[in-house]
Amino acid sequence: MGIKYFEESQTFKLDACDSSYVFRIFMGELPLHLYYGKKIDDISVQDMFDKGPDNGATITLADLKHPNFKMAVAPMEFSGNGTADFRHTSISIENSLGNSVTDMRYKDYKITKGKPKIKGLPSLYADEADCETLELILYDKVTGAEAHVFYTVFENYSVITRSVKVVNPTDDDMYIENIMSCTVDLPFADLDMVSLYGRANKERSICTEPLRHGVSSVESRFGASSHYQNPFVALKKKNASEDFGEVYGFNLVYSGNFLMEAEVDAYNCTRFQAGINPHDFKWKLEAGDEFSAPEVVMVYSDNGLGQMSRTFHSLYRNHLIPRKWKTAPRPLLINSWEAAYFNINTKKILDFAASAKELGIEMIVVDDGWFGCRNNDSSSLGDWFAFEEKFPNGLGELIDGVHAMGMKFGLWFEPEMISEDSELFRAHPDWYLHIEGRKASTGRKQYVLDMTRDEVVDNIWTQIDTLLKKHPFDYIKWDFNRNLSEVGSASLPKDRQKEVYHRFILGTYKLMGRLTENYPDLLLENCASGGGRFDAGILSFSPQIWCSDCTDAIERLTIQTGTSLCYPISTMGSHVSDSKRTSFKNKGNVAQFGTFGYELDPLKMTEEEREEVKIQVAEYHKYHDIIANGDFYRLINPEDSTFRTAWMSVSQDKTKAVVLSAVMRTPPYSTFILRLKGLDSSKKYRRSDNGIVYSGSTLMNAGINLSRQSLADGTSELIYFEEI
Ligand code: DGJ
């Protein structure tokens, strides 16, 4: 299997499919990193820590003296704080003497089959046959604190996951000030950092910047992974591109405040780290306690960003999203939000459902406005019972009515929020995040519930569970419409207030976990003012996440391309809406590369549009499995100067493929040859729009001539290829 320990040199070699990762225990004490990259056959990389002659002043470690070892620049596997490593480090623990010197030395290791769970946190799952895990146990000789560093090595993916558990086996309390989930010291710096930035309605645009001496970072301090920067980074070699060259991809399985950073030192070496953002974080670790830091997924690709993405996609489809939804088809839905906003009632929704059913739509989702006394966004969050005025006979009449039509039914919730004008707030006025003596800011006129408290989690759970028990429905849209501010909990003591950001997300995970464990057949879709919490933590509960409230198909090309760098196409919530800029056909074509659904009033559609929906629904049934479960290729990125985007999905057995060729803005030239990717060169494929048969080699090397494709702004073609 993938993990080998070489006793004599105390070297660990981790082989994950086509990649290798090597480190050694130096002089029996310090874990030093030696190699991460394409698979190598041996461990003759022992001297990789040696940074050569140096005239500058470097401090030698007091106890480990070796002529070639300089702590300040040594590639560390897990670096301590306040020793002689002056870079950003893996861990910092304030001890009972009040200083934060933390010096982690080797104690022991264990190798086990499979992958352990992480207490309280989501993580990838795998069977024993899929992977092996190394637990490296380190300890601080002076304070006794321990760090258990976990590496899970996948057999069939170039993937290593990492996480850390900090243990306090002593009799004194300690405070964790910083704990990074991974530290990777690479002996080069000719790298670009690729990250995803954005804002509401423009989530996950791609940013590519060269690393510089000093620190380059992305982070969140919003209390959620956020619209603004996503917990994903790829470090790509300067010469790497979509299809060529080396790329290291990193993604945190975490939905709270995070930090991902790359520090280039004076020796042109790069230290990459990822973990919980140490900003406003301090965790009290009582005697005998342990603390788990979130998992980070590391993907190595030597075939560019494209292969990195395909590895993430396949890994997340098979080892992250709930097992039930790996392959089970998800119902094709219509959502009431953009059709009716708060203006809903039993009759209207039943009419929507009946009309949508005629078009082949399989589920109706009632969005915001069905609960408490909610007529606008100023009230009722926390009161998860039917609004009598709109649903006088309760939700039963509606849900049973929809089910009787042979359709499925879904409901919107915003479980982590509370309105001041709500029964919940009146009953529990201190259940929101706030700090005594300070006015708490509102966002969308609402407060954030104190999810650090078990009684809060229990209350919301009981409300949702009661509804689900009474009228079993099929789907929940879980929204989250504001970030955290004035972060404090009325239930925690002073020296635990800096735990609130992390405890908040642990509470959220607890509630989501309870929901998905008790209702494994319920489909959970997440959302956060669009795509403000699109991350791997959420995906472990929710196999799909609403990508963005921007449903304009031209903008969606950029949003979905950026999202595809790390996240599978099957996870991207994408609907055809009433947005005006482009044609119905174009909106459908773009939405097909996602979960696909509708977000409009079916009763207001023209006959022509209804006919188009029927075509789109048929296309969905024909293409969706290829798009959702196949291999995805970015043929043309929207940032390229062609004013076009082209995507392609190929079925796993390479017998079928779907290509989207979209014109964003009229290109200033007309010759357009599109080369396809990922096919079998020896197979023959028939092209759907002209019936011509091509060999895979022709399609991939010569391409197809799309020079006569419509050049109007915001138009697109879906072209289907099938082996003959
Ligand atoms: C924000 C979401 O992004 C929308 O899709 C919709 O659910 C609204 N919230 C409802 O308030």
XYZ file of C-alpha atoms and ligand atoms in Angstrom:
735
model
C 0.000 0.000 0.000
C 0.976 3.641 0.017
C 2.903 4.251 3.248
C 6.376 2.892 3.963
C 8.617 3.487 6.944
C 12.382 3.005 6.554
C 13.683 2.303 10.037
C 17.358 2.940 9.463
C 16.967 6.484 8.190
C 13.659 7.070 9.993
C 12.115 8.045 6.682
C 8.439 7.964 5.756
C 7.516 7.555 2.081
C 3.903 8.179 1.118
C 2.954 7.106 -2.401
C -0.446 8.334 -3.529
C -1.116 7.039 -7.044
C 1.234 9.089 -9.275
C 2.710 11.212 -6.494
C 5.217 10.746 -3.668
C 5.679 12.602 -0.412
C 8.787 11.950 1.691
C 9.963 13.147 5.094
C 12.406 11.956 7.706
C 12.945 12.258 11.399
C 16.212 14.160 11.620
C 18.639 13.017 14.335
C 15.823 11.053 15.888
C 13.941 14.267 16.760
C 12.842 16.755 14.129
C 10.498 15.863 11.262
C 12.091 17.324 8.106
C 10.339 17.471 4.756
C 12.280 16.026 1.815
C 10.069 15.742 -1.245
C 6.565 16.242 -2.653
C 5.841 15.735 -6.342
C 5.709 13.138 -9.097
C 6.173 9.574 -7.931
C 9.778 8.572 -7.188
C 11.114 5.081 -6.666
C 13.364 5.413 -3.646
C 14.206 7.575 -0.664
C 17.624 8.812 -1.787
C 16.487 12.359 -1.122
C 17.951 12.404 2.396
C 20.069 15.524 1.854
C 17.242 17.687 0.485
C 17.133 19.683 3.712
C 20.685 21.025 3.139
C 20.446 24.638 1.939
C 24.145 24.958 1.084
C 26.848 27.248 2.435
C 25.578 30.311 4.243
C 27.468 33.322 5.518
C 24.524 34.878 7.248
C 23.853 34.569 10.920
C 21.614 31.630 11.642
C 20.762 30.276 15.016
C 21.467 26.617 15.542
C 19.086 24.624 17.619
C 20.402 24.231 21.120
C 20.306 20.456 21.100
C 20.489 19.369 17.456
C 23.854 20.357 16.047
C 24.625 19.266 12.501
C 26.976 21.075 10.101
C 24.451 21.204 7.242
C 21.344 21.993 9.216
C 20.019 25.534 9.539
C 16.744 25.695 11.357
C 15.738 29.061 9.924
C 15.563 27.642 6.395
C 15.162 23.919 6.950
C 12.151 22.311 5.270
C 10.036 21.434 8.284
C 7.287 18.868 8.296
C 5.649 20.452 11.320
C 7.283 23.606 12.560
C 7.181 24.959 16.082
C 6.859 28.501 17.340
C 9.535 30.672 18.940
C 12.426 28.305 18.246
C 14.846 29.152 15.467
C 12.357 28.885 12.600
C 11.350 32.476 11.924
C 8.794 31.750 9.217
C 5.074 31.351 9.829
C 4.806 28.064 11.661
C 2.451 25.122 12.106
C 1.578 25.529 15.757
C 1.697 27.944 18.652
C 0.478 27.048 22.143
C 0.516 29.432 25.080
C 1.653 27.398 28.071
C 1.123 27.804 31.809
C 4.197 30.054 32.069
C 2.583 32.521 29.668
C 5.013 32.086 26.739
C 4.160 30.467 23.404
C 7.328 28.583 22.577
C 6.244 25.267 21.086
C 8.884 22.834 19.898
C 7.453 19.619 18.505
C 9.738 16.588 18.432
C 9.217 13.027 17.267
C 7.618 10.584 19.697
C 6.022 7.755 17.761
C 4.014 6.768 14.703
C 1.185 4.419 13.703
C 0.130 3.175 10.281
C -3.420 1.920 9.877
C -5.645 0.877 6.994
C -8.484 3.205 6.006
C -9.148 6.683 7.298
C -10.246 7.786 10.777
C -13.041 10.333 11.256
C -12.289 13.724 12.752
C -14.252 14.492 15.903
C -16.916 17.118 15.255
C -15.638 17.983 11.790
C -16.526 16.801 8.297
C -13.891 14.904 6.367
C -13.494 12.632 3.366
C -14.561 9.040 3.906
C -13.015 5.916 2.441
C -13.020 2.160 2.835
C -10.021 0.283 4.199
C -9.112 -0.872 0.721
C -8.959 2.708 -0.609
C -6.297 4.224 1.584
C -3.870 4.051 4.462
C -3.257 6.514 7.276
C -0.069 7.548 9.030
C -0.393 9.132 12.458
C 2.803 10.933 13.351
C 2.968 11.712 17.053
C 5.032 14.701 18.111
C 5.474 16.260 21.535
C 6.951 19.253 23.260
C 9.492 18.035 25.790
C 9.007 21.000 28.090
C 5.228 21.464 28.151
C 4.170 17.915 27.284
C 1.714 19.099 24.587
C 1.273 16.626 21.750
C 0.466 17.050 18.066
C -0.883 14.025 16.202
C -0.397 14.709 12.516
C -2.545 12.517 10.239
C -1.740 11.734 6.605
C -4.193 9.638 4.612
C -2.773 8.359 1.351
C -5.206 7.349 -1.393
C -4.351 4.409 -3.592
C -6.155 5.487 -6.764
C -5.859 9.250 -6.556
C -2.804 11.488 -6.332
C -4.263 12.717 -3.080
C -3.051 13.005 0.477
C -5.331 14.406 3.155
C -3.941 15.890 6.325
C -5.276 16.956 9.692
C -3.890 17.536 13.165
C -5.103 16.689 16.641
C -3.568 18.609 19.542
C -3.597 16.774 22.858
C -2.953 18.092 26.344
C -1.938 15.098 28.480
C -0.659 17.334 31.304
C -2.277 18.744 34.448
C -2.108 22.355 33.254
C -4.450 24.220 30.930
C -2.976 25.494 27.662
C -4.220 27.840 24.926
C -3.849 27.008 21.246
C -3.130 30.268 19.413
C -2.458 28.801 16.013
C -2.818 25.365 14.477
C -2.320 24.856 10.755
C -3.751 21.730 9.173
C -0.788 21.404 6.851
C 2.674 22.789 6.326
C 4.380 21.911 3.038
C 7.901 23.209 2.417
C 8.748 23.121 -1.297
C 12.359 23.737 -2.386
C 11.421 26.213 -5.151
C 9.411 29.392 -5.586
C 8.831 29.684 -9.339
C 5.131 29.319 -8.647
C 1.881 31.127 -9.314
C -0.842 31.103 -6.701
C -4.251 30.383 -8.227
C -7.169 31.272 -5.980
C -10.865 32.066 -6.195
C -12.128 35.501 -5.190
C -15.522 37.139 -5.615
C -18.521 38.776 -4.046
C -22.259 38.156 -3.970
C -23.474 37.642 -7.552
C -19.912 37.173 -8.777
C -18.540 34.256 -6.819
C -15.315 32.367 -7.450
C -13.521 34.274 -10.185
C -10.047 32.947 -10.885
C -7.067 34.990 -9.663
C -3.548 33.986 -10.747
C -0.634 35.839 -9.160
C 3.080 35.076 -8.984
C 4.445 34.296 -5.539
C 6.856 36.918 -4.235
C 9.350 36.994 -1.389
C 7.226 37.327 1.702
C 3.724 36.033 2.272
C 0.851 35.709 -0.230
C -2.416 34.624 1.309
C -6.161 34.142 1.010
C -8.391 34.077 4.044
C -11.809 34.558 5.541
C -12.719 36.479 8.685
C -16.442 36.406 7.880
C -17.370 33.427 10.030
C -18.121 31.527 6.812
C -15.838 30.403 4.014
C -17.415 33.409 2.229
C -18.098 34.877 -1.189
C -14.844 36.767 -1.082
C -12.096 34.165 -1.037
C -12.619 30.444 -1.234
C -10.629 27.929 0.879
C -8.936 26.653 -2.263
C -5.439 27.399 -3.576
C -3.409 25.862 -6.363
C 0.315 26.464 -6.540
C 1.328 25.948 -10.136
C 4.784 25.945 -11.624
C 5.357 28.970 -13.842
C 5.345 26.831 -16.956
C 2.175 24.963 -16.002
C -1.107 25.572 -17.792
C -4.524 23.960 -18.155
C -3.085 20.732 -19.575
C 0.634 20.726 -18.859
C 2.964 21.076 -15.924
C 2.997 20.603 -12.199
C 0.240 21.829 -9.938
C -0.314 21.385 -6.202
C -3.967 21.872 -5.265
C -5.103 22.481 -1.671
C -8.658 22.622 -0.353
C -9.817 22.866 3.233
C -12.751 20.773 4.350
C -13.938 23.671 6.478
C -16.638 26.345 6.308
C -15.441 28.892 8.879
C -12.618 31.435 9.104
C -9.606 30.059 7.272
C -6.130 31.063 6.210
C -4.121 29.682 3.282
C -0.725 31.197 2.710
C 2.510 30.741 0.802
C 5.683 32.239 2.231
C 8.757 32.526 0.029
C 12.012 32.803 1.966
C 15.347 34.327 1.016
C 16.531 30.952 -0.292
C 13.670 30.839 -2.818
C 11.873 28.087 -0.997
C 8.123 28.119 -0.405
C 6.237 27.220 2.729
C 2.539 26.572 2.126
C 0.144 26.382 5.060
C -3.604 26.059 5.459
C -5.890 25.935 8.455
C -8.218 27.781 10.779
C -7.521 31.520 10.617
C -5.506 32.382 13.752
C -7.096 35.853 13.675
C -9.453 36.135 16.686
C -8.823 32.485 17.521
C -7.600 31.135 20.833
C -8.692 27.743 22.126
C -8.478 26.721 25.753
C -7.174 23.173 25.971
C -7.876 21.981 29.448
C -5.802 19.274 31.116
C -6.655 15.989 29.401
C -8.441 17.634 26.446
C -7.850 17.352 22.723
C -8.580 19.632 19.782
C -8.988 18.636 16.145
C -8.047 20.952 13.305
C -9.884 20.575 9.973
C -8.779 18.408 7.113
C -6.909 19.726 4.116
C -6.952 17.859 0.811
C -3.735 17.967 -1.221
C -3.880 17.031 -4.900
C -0.798 16.690 -7.082
C -1.054 16.935 -10.850
C 1.684 16.871 -13.464
C -0.821 17.528 -16.236
C -1.873 21.028 -15.326
C -4.910 22.525 -13.675
C -7.286 20.402 -15.744
C -6.077 17.142 -14.262
C -6.001 18.673 -10.781
C -9.680 19.605 -11.156
C -10.658 16.185 -12.455
C -8.933 14.580 -9.441
C -10.809 16.854 -7.025
C -14.085 16.184 -8.850
C -13.816 12.428 -8.834
C -12.509 12.360 -5.258
C -15.334 14.533 -3.975
C -18.013 12.616 -5.872
C -16.754 9.324 -4.445
C -15.374 10.230 -1.028
C -16.965 13.472 0.165
C -20.593 14.055 -0.791
C -23.093 11.837 1.079
C -22.888 8.245 -0.202
C -26.564 8.171 -1.077
C -26.118 10.976 -3.632
C -22.986 9.633 -5.329
C -25.002 8.209 -8.162
C -28.669 8.554 -7.213
C -30.322 10.941 -9.667
C -31.387 14.200 -8.042
C -34.881 15.440 -8.842
C -35.140 18.152 -11.486
C -36.539 21.073 -9.517
C -38.314 24.386 -9.852
C -37.811 26.949 -7.073
C -40.369 29.611 -6.144
C -37.982 32.436 -5.171
C -37.515 34.429 -8.359
C -41.054 33.542 -9.439
C -42.903 34.847 -6.388
C -40.468 36.004 -3.676
C -42.513 36.275 -0.414
C -45.821 36.316 -2.240
C -46.770 32.632 -1.946
C -49.765 30.593 -0.769
C -51.144 27.071 -1.105
C -52.990 27.703 -4.351
C -50.157 29.497 -6.058
C -47.627 26.777 -5.250
C -50.026 23.989 -6.267
C -50.642 25.820 -9.564
C -46.899 26.213 -10.116
C -46.426 22.522 -9.382
C -49.187 21.382 -11.737
C -47.874 23.554 -14.533
C -44.249 22.480 -13.949
C -45.251 18.831 -13.829
C -46.642 19.075 -17.380
C -43.169 20.119 -18.500
C -41.435 17.144 -16.905
C -40.175 18.952 -13.796
C -39.958 16.583 -10.837
C -39.885 18.679 -7.646
C -41.205 22.026 -6.438
C -39.241 23.941 -3.822
C -40.963 26.569 -1.704
C -38.318 29.160 -0.924
C -38.439 31.958 1.666
C -41.745 33.291 3.078
C -43.663 30.161 4.193
C -43.076 30.347 7.996
C -43.838 32.444 11.091
C -45.392 35.703 9.903
C -42.880 36.247 7.142
C -43.991 38.724 4.481
C -40.591 40.312 3.984
C -37.087 39.901 5.358
C -37.715 41.746 8.635
C -39.253 38.944 10.708
C -39.768 35.321 11.732
C -36.385 33.644 11.284
C -36.341 31.001 14.000
C -40.102 30.323 13.809
C -40.134 27.233 11.649
C -43.873 26.577 11.439
C -46.305 27.353 8.645
C -47.531 30.951 8.146
C -51.270 30.470 8.695
C -52.344 33.407 6.554
C -50.667 31.853 3.504
C -51.248 28.192 4.376
C -54.526 28.139 6.370
C -54.701 24.336 6.356
C -51.062 23.969 7.256
C -48.281 22.584 5.108
C -49.977 19.173 4.933
C -52.473 20.294 2.308
C -49.685 21.668 0.149
C -47.188 18.864 0.563
C -49.785 16.120 0.168
C -51.176 17.952 -2.859
C -47.749 18.077 -4.502
C -47.008 14.451 -3.662
C -50.410 13.448 -5.051
C -49.329 14.914 -8.398
C -46.365 12.544 -8.370
C -43.930 15.358 -7.659
C -41.451 15.801 -4.848
C -41.511 18.707 -2.427
C -38.796 20.894 -0.892
C -38.704 23.685 1.686
C -36.353 26.600 2.455
C -34.851 27.187 5.915
C -32.258 29.540 7.323
C -31.488 27.525 10.473
C -28.567 29.558 11.846
C -30.434 32.878 11.942
C -32.906 34.699 14.154
C -35.069 37.791 13.571
C -35.580 40.197 16.459
C -39.257 40.073 15.510
C -39.782 36.365 16.122
C -41.296 34.154 18.776
C -37.906 32.524 19.231
C -36.228 35.841 20.016
C -38.985 36.881 22.404
C -38.594 33.577 24.262
C -34.767 33.558 24.239
C -33.431 37.093 23.894
C -29.801 36.031 24.482
C -29.657 33.262 21.888
C -27.914 35.384 19.243
C -24.223 36.132 18.851
C -23.542 39.405 20.627
C -21.336 41.087 23.183
C -22.807 42.570 26.341
C -22.838 46.382 26.129
C -22.373 46.571 22.351
C -25.132 46.971 19.813
C -25.061 43.936 17.534
C -25.035 44.800 13.823
C -27.774 43.381 11.650
C -27.410 41.965 8.174
C -30.545 41.614 6.089
C -32.286 42.800 9.295
C -31.324 39.611 11.140
C -29.025 38.319 13.866
C -26.964 35.158 13.879
C -28.037 32.412 16.264
C -25.537 31.322 18.881
C -24.811 27.916 17.408
C -22.139 27.304 20.070
C -24.987 26.446 22.479
C -26.397 22.941 22.478
C -29.851 24.168 23.521
C -29.978 26.378 20.419
C -28.974 23.536 18.108
C -31.515 21.280 19.844
C -34.324 23.804 19.509
C -33.841 24.326 15.769
C -33.405 20.596 15.275
C -36.674 19.849 17.079
C -38.541 22.370 14.930
C -37.223 20.961 11.648
C -37.588 17.356 12.803
C -41.213 17.976 13.829
C -42.041 19.237 10.350
C -40.236 16.391 8.638
C -41.974 13.823 10.806
C -45.391 15.360 10.260
C -45.201 15.764 6.496
C -42.202 13.835 5.187
C -40.827 15.986 2.406
C -37.918 15.417 0.110
C -35.531 18.343 0.023
C -34.284 21.246 2.121
C -32.625 24.407 0.874
C -30.430 25.576 3.775
C -29.664 29.272 3.429
C -27.212 31.537 5.304
C -27.654 35.197 4.458
C -25.263 37.198 6.600
C -21.773 36.967 8.010
C -20.789 37.081 11.672
C -20.072 40.293 13.585
C -19.761 41.253 17.290
C -18.917 37.620 17.822
C -19.514 36.622 21.412
C -21.565 34.023 23.261
C -23.576 34.704 26.410
C -22.940 31.134 27.516
C -19.136 30.986 27.364
C -16.654 32.326 29.934
C -14.255 35.159 29.172
C -11.306 32.940 28.292
C -13.364 31.009 25.744
C -14.809 33.919 23.761
C -12.185 33.523 21.025
C -13.463 29.994 20.476
C -16.816 31.261 19.243
C -16.046 31.469 15.495
C -14.932 27.853 15.448
C -17.574 26.639 17.894
C -20.203 28.327 15.721
C -19.325 26.225 12.705
C -19.058 23.099 14.881
C -22.666 23.793 15.963
C -23.721 24.188 12.353
C -22.042 20.905 11.431
C -23.753 19.235 14.393
C -27.170 20.364 13.175
C -26.500 19.465 9.540
C -25.118 16.089 10.627
C -28.200 15.359 12.706
C -30.408 16.209 9.759
C -28.565 14.063 7.229
C -28.093 11.122 9.621
C -31.767 11.044 10.602
C -33.036 11.674 7.084
C -30.520 10.002 4.755
C -32.924 10.176 1.803
C -33.530 13.897 2.187
C -31.671 15.939 -0.422
C -29.944 18.915 1.200
C -28.924 21.885 -0.931
C -26.933 24.670 0.702
C -26.910 28.334 -0.188
C -25.503 31.510 1.377
C -26.836 34.634 -0.335
C -25.983 32.691 -3.464
C -22.627 30.928 -3.234
C -21.182 32.445 -0.041
C -20.426 29.099 1.578
C -19.388 26.870 -1.296
C -16.807 24.634 0.320
C -15.888 21.010 0.965
C -17.130 21.133 4.575
C -20.651 21.890 3.418
C -20.406 19.379 0.560
C -19.896 16.554 3.026
C -23.532 17.046 4.107
C -25.009 18.632 1.048
C -24.257 17.175 -2.387
C -25.240 20.420 -4.084
C -24.794 24.106 -3.279
C -26.493 27.052 -4.982
C -23.640 28.597 -6.974
C -24.777 32.198 -7.100
C -27.865 34.393 -7.053
C -26.625 35.695 -10.383
C -28.473 33.546 -12.913
C -27.420 35.559 -15.946
C -26.000 32.883 -18.227
C -23.036 34.989 -19.423
C -21.920 35.739 -15.866
C -22.528 32.126 -14.923
C -19.875 31.047 -17.447
C -17.238 32.759 -15.312
C -18.749 31.690 -11.985
C -19.101 28.036 -12.956
C -15.660 27.920 -14.604
C -14.048 29.237 -11.400
C -16.061 26.864 -9.234
C -15.002 23.941 -11.432
C -11.349 24.430 -10.505
C -12.026 22.510 -7.313
C -15.676 21.443 -7.064
C -17.515 18.825 -9.165
C -20.068 19.909 -11.760
C -22.656 17.729 -10.005
C -22.444 19.998 -6.945
C -23.132 23.327 -8.671
C -26.706 24.551 -8.204
C -27.637 26.113 -11.543
C -31.092 27.153 -12.770
C -32.747 28.715 -15.762
C -34.313 31.955 -14.547
C -36.149 34.913 -15.980
C -32.905 36.918 -16.268
C -33.270 38.974 -19.389
C -29.827 39.236 -21.007
C -29.743 36.058 -23.067
C -32.072 33.618 -24.752
C -33.933 30.807 -23.012
C -31.884 28.310 -24.959
C -28.587 29.796 -23.839
C -29.691 29.893 -20.203
C -30.601 26.209 -20.445
C -27.325 25.238 -22.099
C -25.253 26.862 -19.358
C -27.455 25.522 -16.527
C -27.076 21.968 -17.895
C -23.467 22.096 -16.618
C -24.646 21.962 -13.018
C -27.550 20.435 -11.112
C -30.050 22.001 -13.580
C -33.462 23.334 -12.637
C -35.756 26.328 -12.975
C -36.280 29.501 -10.994
C -39.234 31.241 -12.681
C -43.013 31.440 -12.828
C -44.172 28.537 -15.017
C -47.580 30.181 -15.417
C -46.046 33.228 -17.067
C -44.065 31.314 -19.667
C -44.987 31.710 -23.327
C -46.002 28.623 -25.315
C -42.705 28.863 -27.133
C -40.789 28.876 -23.829
C -42.786 25.898 -22.566
C -41.801 23.981 -25.702
C -38.171 24.921 -25.048
C -38.422 23.665 -21.479
C -39.615 20.309 -22.797
C -36.568 20.153 -25.073
C -34.271 21.126 -22.200
C -35.791 18.513 -19.915
C -35.224 15.859 -22.577
C -31.637 17.059 -23.038
C -31.181 16.967 -19.277
C -32.201 13.306 -19.168
C -29.909 12.493 -22.070
C -26.846 14.469 -20.945
C -26.963 14.805 -17.197
C -25.246 11.569 -16.264
C -22.355 12.387 -18.627
C -22.064 15.916 -17.262
C -22.504 15.061 -13.588
C -20.457 11.879 -13.442
C -18.074 12.180 -16.368
C -14.701 13.896 -16.706
C -14.893 17.647 -17.133
C -12.607 19.652 -19.432
C -12.310 23.423 -19.628
C -11.690 23.870 -23.362
C -11.749 27.678 -23.366
C -11.758 29.718 -20.197
C -13.819 32.916 -20.101
C -10.676 34.862 -19.138
C -9.000 33.897 -22.422
C -9.203 36.738 -24.896
C -11.556 34.908 -27.246
C -14.818 36.246 -25.725
C -15.949 32.644 -25.603
C -16.177 29.793 -23.159
C -16.175 26.107 -24.012
C -16.708 23.206 -21.624
C -16.836 19.499 -22.251
C -17.784 16.401 -20.278
C -16.833 12.894 -21.325
C -18.456 9.769 -19.890
C -16.114 7.570 -17.837
C -16.102 4.908 -20.564
C -15.363 7.595 -23.210
C -18.302 6.566 -25.356
C -20.262 9.821 -25.013
C -19.441 13.481 -24.673
C -21.271 16.803 -24.408
C -19.664 20.060 -25.524
C -20.832 23.573 -24.710
C -19.545 26.312 -26.984
C -20.676 29.731 -25.776
C -20.171 33.209 -27.198
C -19.978 35.748 -24.383
C -19.426 38.782 -26.570
C -19.213 38.904 -30.375
C -15.624 37.896 -31.150
C -13.806 40.181 -33.591
C -12.953 37.347 -35.981
C -14.764 34.436 -37.456
C -12.492 31.416 -37.762
C -13.137 29.191 -34.790
C -11.798 25.675 -34.524
C -12.505 23.924 -31.254
C -10.252 21.028 -30.279
C -11.886 18.491 -27.995
C -10.240 16.625 -25.131
C -10.494 13.424 -23.143
C -11.890 11.169 -25.905
C -10.544 7.805 -26.993
C -8.453 8.503 -30.104
C -9.231 5.116 -31.568
C -13.014 5.373 -31.218
C -15.387 6.803 -33.835
C -17.961 9.355 -32.697
C -21.064 10.723 -34.387
C -21.661 14.435 -33.910
C -25.292 15.244 -33.083
C -25.844 18.490 -34.980
C -24.583 17.407 -38.425
C -24.401 13.600 -38.195
C -20.748 13.531 -39.277
C -18.600 10.704 -37.926
C -15.125 11.629 -36.687
C -12.371 9.619 -35.072
C -11.438 10.600 -31.536
C -7.980 11.514 -32.810
C -9.464 13.927 -35.350
C -11.712 15.556 -32.782
C -8.833 16.061 -30.371
C -6.103 17.060 -32.830
C -7.861 18.755 -35.740
C -10.950 19.757 -33.786
C -14.326 20.822 -35.138
C -14.939 23.904 -37.213
C -17.451 26.154 -35.441
C -16.764 29.222 -37.552
C -20.423 29.302 -38.606
C -21.772 29.130 -35.081
C -24.011 32.106 -34.307
C -21.878 34.989 -33.173
C -24.558 36.937 -31.355
C -23.671 37.911 -27.778
C -24.846 35.368 -25.234
C -25.583 32.481 -27.577
C -24.382 28.936 -27.267
C -24.510 25.446 -28.733
C -24.644 22.097 -26.998
C -23.093 19.416 -29.194
C -23.350 15.757 -28.384
C -20.950 13.010 -29.458
C -21.646 9.302 -29.230
C -19.490 6.359 -30.178
C -20.756 4.399 -33.149
C -30.777 34.166 -0.719
C -30.675 33.025 -1.676
O -29.462 33.085 -2.362
C -31.857 33.047 -2.628
O -31.734 32.005 -3.554
C -33.138 32.946 -1.853
O -33.231 31.692 -1.235
C -33.187 34.057 -0.817
N -32.017 34.086 -0.002
C -34.410 33.909 0.051
O -34.430 34.834 1.043
